Amino acid sequence: MKQPFEKLVELHGATVLRVCRAVVGPSDAEDVWQETFLAALRAYPGLPPDANTEAWLVTIAHRKSLDAVRSTGRRAVPVGEVPETPSPHGVPGSGDAGNGLWSRVAALPDKQRRVIAYRYLADLAFNDIAAIVGGTPAAARRAASDGIKSLRTRLTATELEGESA
């Protein structure tokens, strides 16, 4: 017997929100989270009782996140005045001035960033991740490995620069 839908939101809502934040960023994550659960609510009656609901929800979140990223690229952003240069201080209020872990994760190639988010934030198996992003479980495992290696290299290089200063 399937659980009530409200129980799914309670059990997996935080995981889905973390995945949305990792893919679309903190500003659009809540909107994508809501769209995810609206779509899931519509499709839930047809879901088989033995389905992996967490992976199902993360798959929906992934697709909704990609839709949001694509639509952001097509949407005009009105501004009063175009700044001449980007701020050397990174995102205001982020506290890492472009040198923190989140900045480095955001700089990873898209697939590596998404695989790392699904594996380490949503705790999904590589089989489920491969179904979401496409490819094989081995390719997903490799993307995660390459992403973590890149993060370690960049963080270690920053720590060494800090010691020599």
mmCIF file of C-alpha atoms in Angstrom:
data_model
loop_
_atom_site.group_PDB
_atom_site.id
_atom_site.type_symbol
_atom_site.label_atom_id
_atom_site.label_comp_id
_atom_site.label_asym_id
_atom_site.label_seq_id
_atom_site.Cartn_x
_atom_site.Cartn_y
_atom_site.Cartn_z
ATOM 1 C CA MET A 1 0.000 0.000 0.000
ATOM 2 C CA LYS A 2 1.270 3.465 -0.913
ATOM 3 C CA GLN A 3 1.910 6.117 1.710
ATOM 4 C CA PRO A 4 -0.182 9.275 1.740
ATOM 5 C CA PHE A 5 1.403 11.973 -0.412
ATOM 6 C CA GLU A 6 1.848 14.241 2.606
ATOM 7 C CA LYS A 7 4.159 11.615 4.123
ATOM 8 C CA LEU A 8 6.379 11.743 0.993
ATOM 9 C CA VAL A 9 6.686 15.501 1.332
ATOM 10 C CA GLU A 10 7.614 15.081 4.996
ATOM 11 C CA LEU A 11 10.154 12.308 4.316
ATOM 12 C CA HIS A 12 11.835 13.631 1.171
ATOM 13 C CA GLY A 13 11.072 17.358 1.069
ATOM 14 C CA ALA A 14 14.404 18.404 2.567
ATOM 15 C CA THR A 15 16.374 16.163 0.193
ATOM 16 C CA VAL A 16 14.523 17.503 -2.830
ATOM 17 C CA LEU A 17 15.143 21.089 -1.673
ATOM 18 C CA ARG A 18 18.892 20.413 -1.276
ATOM 19 C CA VAL A 19 19.016 19.000 -4.805
ATOM 20 C CA CYS A 20 17.111 21.999 -6.180
ATOM 21 C CA ARG A 21 19.500 24.393 -4.431
ATOM 22 C CA ALA A 22 22.513 22.563 -5.838
ATOM 23 C CA VAL A 23 21.208 22.658 -9.415
ATOM 24 C CA VAL A 24 19.465 26.053 -9.700
ATOM 25 C CA GLY A 25 20.974 27.948 -6.766
ATOM 26 C CA PRO A 26 19.367 29.270 -3.615
ATOM 27 C CA SER A 27 17.273 32.021 -5.222
ATOM 28 C CA ASP A 28 15.092 29.747 -7.398
ATOM 29 C CA ALA A 29 15.242 26.547 -5.331
ATOM 30 C CA GLU A 30 11.961 27.008 -3.462
ATOM 31 C CA ASP A 31 10.021 27.688 -6.668
ATOM 32 C CA VAL A 32 11.483 24.581 -8.304
ATOM 33 C CA TRP A 33 10.745 22.589 -5.122
ATOM 34 C CA GLN A 34 7.083 23.633 -5.300
ATOM 35 C CA GLU A 35 6.847 22.790 -8.998
ATOM 36 C CA THR A 36 8.410 19.408 -8.257
ATOM 37 C CA PHE A 37 5.834 18.488 -5.661
ATOM 38 C CA LEU A 38 2.927 19.814 -7.750
ATOM 39 C CA ALA A 39 4.020 17.616 -10.641
ATOM 40 C CA ALA A 40 4.576 14.694 -8.275
ATOM 41 C CA LEU A 41 1.111 15.136 -6.748
ATOM 42 C CA ARG A 42 -0.452 14.908 -10.207
ATOM 43 C CA ALA A 43 1.528 11.781 -11.125
ATOM 44 C CA TYR A 44 1.411 10.044 -7.724
ATOM 45 C CA PRO A 45 -1.812 8.056 -8.297
ATOM 46 C CA GLY A 46 -0.164 6.257 -11.244
ATOM 47 C CA LEU A 47 3.075 5.455 -9.394
ATOM 48 C CA PRO A 48 3.561 1.732 -8.667
ATOM 49 C CA PRO A 49 3.449 0.905 -4.931
ATOM 50 C CA ASP A 50 6.970 -0.593 -4.970
ATOM 51 C CA ALA A 51 8.625 2.423 -6.668
ATOM 52 C CA ASN A 52 11.633 4.150 -5.096
ATOM 53 C CA THR A 53 9.824 7.372 -4.220
ATOM 54 C CA GLU A 54 12.971 9.293 -3.276
ATOM 55 C CA ALA A 55 14.635 8.609 -6.631
ATOM 56 C CA TRP A 56 11.331 9.363 -8.382
ATOM 57 C CA LEU A 57 11.068 12.740 -6.630
ATOM 58 C CA VAL A 58 14.727 13.599 -7.325
ATOM 59 C CA THR A 59 14.155 12.736 -10.999
ATOM 60 C CA ILE A 60 11.214 15.137 -11.131
ATOM 61 C CA ALA A 61 13.278 17.786 -9.297
ATOM 62 C CA HIS A 62 16.116 17.284 -11.785
ATOM 63 C CA ARG A 63 13.816 17.852 -14.743
ATOM 64 C CA LYS A 64 12.117 20.848 -13.154
ATOM 65 C CA SER A 65 15.546 22.279 -12.279
ATOM 66 C CA LEU A 66 16.736 21.927 -15.860
ATOM 67 C CA ASP A 67 13.542 23.642 -17.058
ATOM 68 C CA ALA A 68 14.224 26.506 -14.634
ATOM 69 C CA VAL A 69 17.859 26.844 -15.761
ATOM 70 C CA ARG A 70 16.789 26.874 -19.416
ATOM 71 C CA SER A 71 14.036 29.421 -18.834
ATOM 72 C CA THR A 72 16.404 31.697 -16.907
ATOM 73 C CA GLY A 73 18.664 31.824 -19.946
ATOM 74 C CA ARG A 74 15.735 33.001 -22.099
ATOM 75 C CA ARG A 75 14.318 35.518 -19.630
ATOM 76 C CA ALA A 76 15.338 39.164 -19.826
ATOM 77 C CA VAL A 77 16.396 40.698 -16.539
ATOM 78 C CA PRO A 78 15.551 44.380 -16.235
ATOM 79 C CA VAL A 79 18.226 46.506 -14.578
ATOM 80 C CA GLY A 80 18.463 50.225 -13.933
ATOM 81 C CA GLU A 81 22.084 50.444 -14.950
ATOM 82 C CA VAL A 82 24.481 47.799 -16.230
ATOM 83 C CA PRO A 83 27.513 47.476 -13.951
ATOM 84 C CA GLU A 84 30.836 48.046 -15.651
ATOM 85 C CA THR A 85 32.744 45.238 -13.938
ATOM 86 C CA PRO A 86 31.830 42.303 -11.720
ATOM 87 C CA SER A 87 32.415 42.698 -8.017
ATOM 88 C CA PRO A 88 35.820 41.469 -6.831
ATOM 89 C CA HIS A 89 34.093 40.394 -3.618
ATOM 90 C CA GLY A 90 31.941 37.614 -5.101
ATOM 91 C CA VAL A 91 28.268 37.290 -4.197
ATOM 92 C CA PRO A 92 27.337 39.815 -1.516
ATOM 93 C CA GLY A 93 26.561 38.118 1.762
ATOM 94 C CA SER A 94 28.046 34.783 0.772
ATOM 95 C CA GLY A 95 31.072 35.275 2.998
ATOM 96 C CA ASP A 96 33.399 33.235 0.803
ATOM 97 C CA ALA A 97 34.381 35.921 -1.753
ATOM 98 C CA GLY A 98 34.462 33.237 -4.435
ATOM 99 C CA ASN A 99 36.971 31.088 -2.530
ATOM 100 C CA GLY A 100 34.641 28.797 -0.561
ATOM 101 C CA LEU A 101 33.445 25.291 -1.222
ATOM 102 C CA TRP A 102 30.117 26.339 -2.747
ATOM 103 C CA SER A 103 31.869 28.598 -5.272
ATOM 104 C CA ARG A 104 34.111 25.731 -6.273
ATOM 105 C CA VAL A 105 31.193 23.283 -6.569
ATOM 106 C CA ALA A 106 29.298 25.820 -8.690
ATOM 107 C CA ALA A 107 32.351 26.110 -10.982
ATOM 108 C CA LEU A 108 32.417 22.378 -11.740
ATOM 109 C CA PRO A 109 31.172 21.147 -15.115
ATOM 110 C CA ASP A 110 27.388 20.729 -15.104
ATOM 111 C CA LYS A 111 27.292 16.921 -15.023
ATOM 112 C CA GLN A 112 29.899 16.651 -12.255
ATOM 113 C CA ARG A 113 28.025 19.233 -10.156
ATOM 114 C CA ARG A 114 24.686 17.453 -10.594
ATOM 115 C CA VAL A 115 26.110 13.982 -9.905
ATOM 116 C CA ILE A 116 27.847 15.247 -6.751
ATOM 117 C CA ALA A 117 24.594 16.859 -5.603
ATOM 118 C CA TYR A 118 22.540 13.710 -6.196
ATOM 119 C CA ARG A 119 25.127 11.440 -4.599
ATOM 120 C CA TYR A 120 26.231 13.468 -1.592
ATOM 121 C CA LEU A 121 23.184 15.658 -0.922
ATOM 122 C CA ALA A 122 20.371 13.286 -1.893
ATOM 123 C CA ASP A 123 22.339 10.102 -1.072
ATOM 124 C CA LEU A 124 21.152 8.376 -4.246
ATOM 125 C CA ALA A 125 22.767 5.247 -5.619
ATOM 126 C CA PHE A 126 24.731 5.568 -8.844
ATOM 127 C CA ASN A 127 22.102 3.448 -10.662
ATOM 128 C CA ASP A 128 19.458 6.041 -9.784
ATOM 129 C CA ILE A 129 21.780 8.929 -10.662
ATOM 130 C CA ALA A 130 22.514 7.397 -14.073
ATOM 131 C CA ALA A 131 18.776 7.147 -14.732
ATOM 132 C CA ILE A 132 18.386 10.847 -13.899
ATOM 133 C CA VAL A 133 21.344 12.385 -15.741
ATOM 134 C CA GLY A 134 21.666 9.785 -18.482
ATOM 135 C CA GLY A 135 24.482 7.366 -19.113
ATOM 136 C CA THR A 136 25.652 4.401 -17.096
ATOM 137 C CA PRO A 137 26.227 3.967 -13.370
ATOM 138 C CA ALA A 138 29.956 3.719 -14.132
ATOM 139 C CA ALA A 139 29.873 7.078 -15.943
ATOM 140 C CA ALA A 140 28.025 8.653 -13.011
ATOM 141 C CA ARG A 141 30.576 7.182 -10.595
ATOM 142 C CA ARG A 142 33.379 8.584 -12.751
ATOM 143 C CA ALA A 143 31.786 12.050 -12.918
ATOM 144 C CA ALA A 144 31.502 12.092 -9.116
ATOM 145 C CA SER A 145 35.093 10.927 -8.750
ATOM 146 C CA ASP A 146 36.393 13.543 -11.199
ATOM 147 C CA GLY A 147 34.384 16.278 -9.493
ATOM 148 C CA ILE A 148 35.622 15.380 -6.007
ATOM 149 C CA LYS A 149 39.192 15.157 -7.297
ATOM 150 C CA SER A 150 38.876 18.607 -8.863
ATOM 151 C CA LEU A 151 37.462 20.045 -5.623
ATOM 152 C CA ARG A 152 40.275 18.526 -3.569
ATOM 153 C CA THR A 153 42.915 19.859 -5.965
ATOM 154 C CA ARG A 154 41.470 23.377 -5.952
ATOM 155 C CA LEU A 155 41.010 23.451 -2.183
ATOM 156 C CA THR A 156 44.521 22.142 -1.542
ATOM 157 C CA ALA A 157 45.988 24.722 -3.954
ATOM 158 C CA THR A 158 44.154 27.504 -2.087
ATOM 159 C CA GLU A 159 45.385 26.239 1.278
ATOM 160 C CA LEU A 160 48.985 26.152 -0.011
ATOM 161 C CA GLU A 161 48.673 29.700 -1.393
ATOM 162 C CA GLY A 162 47.394 30.848 2.005
ATOM 163 C CA GLU A 163 50.412 29.326 3.762
ATOM 164 C CA SER A 164 52.909 31.006 1.422
ATOM 165 C CA ALA A 165 51.318 34.447 1.843
#
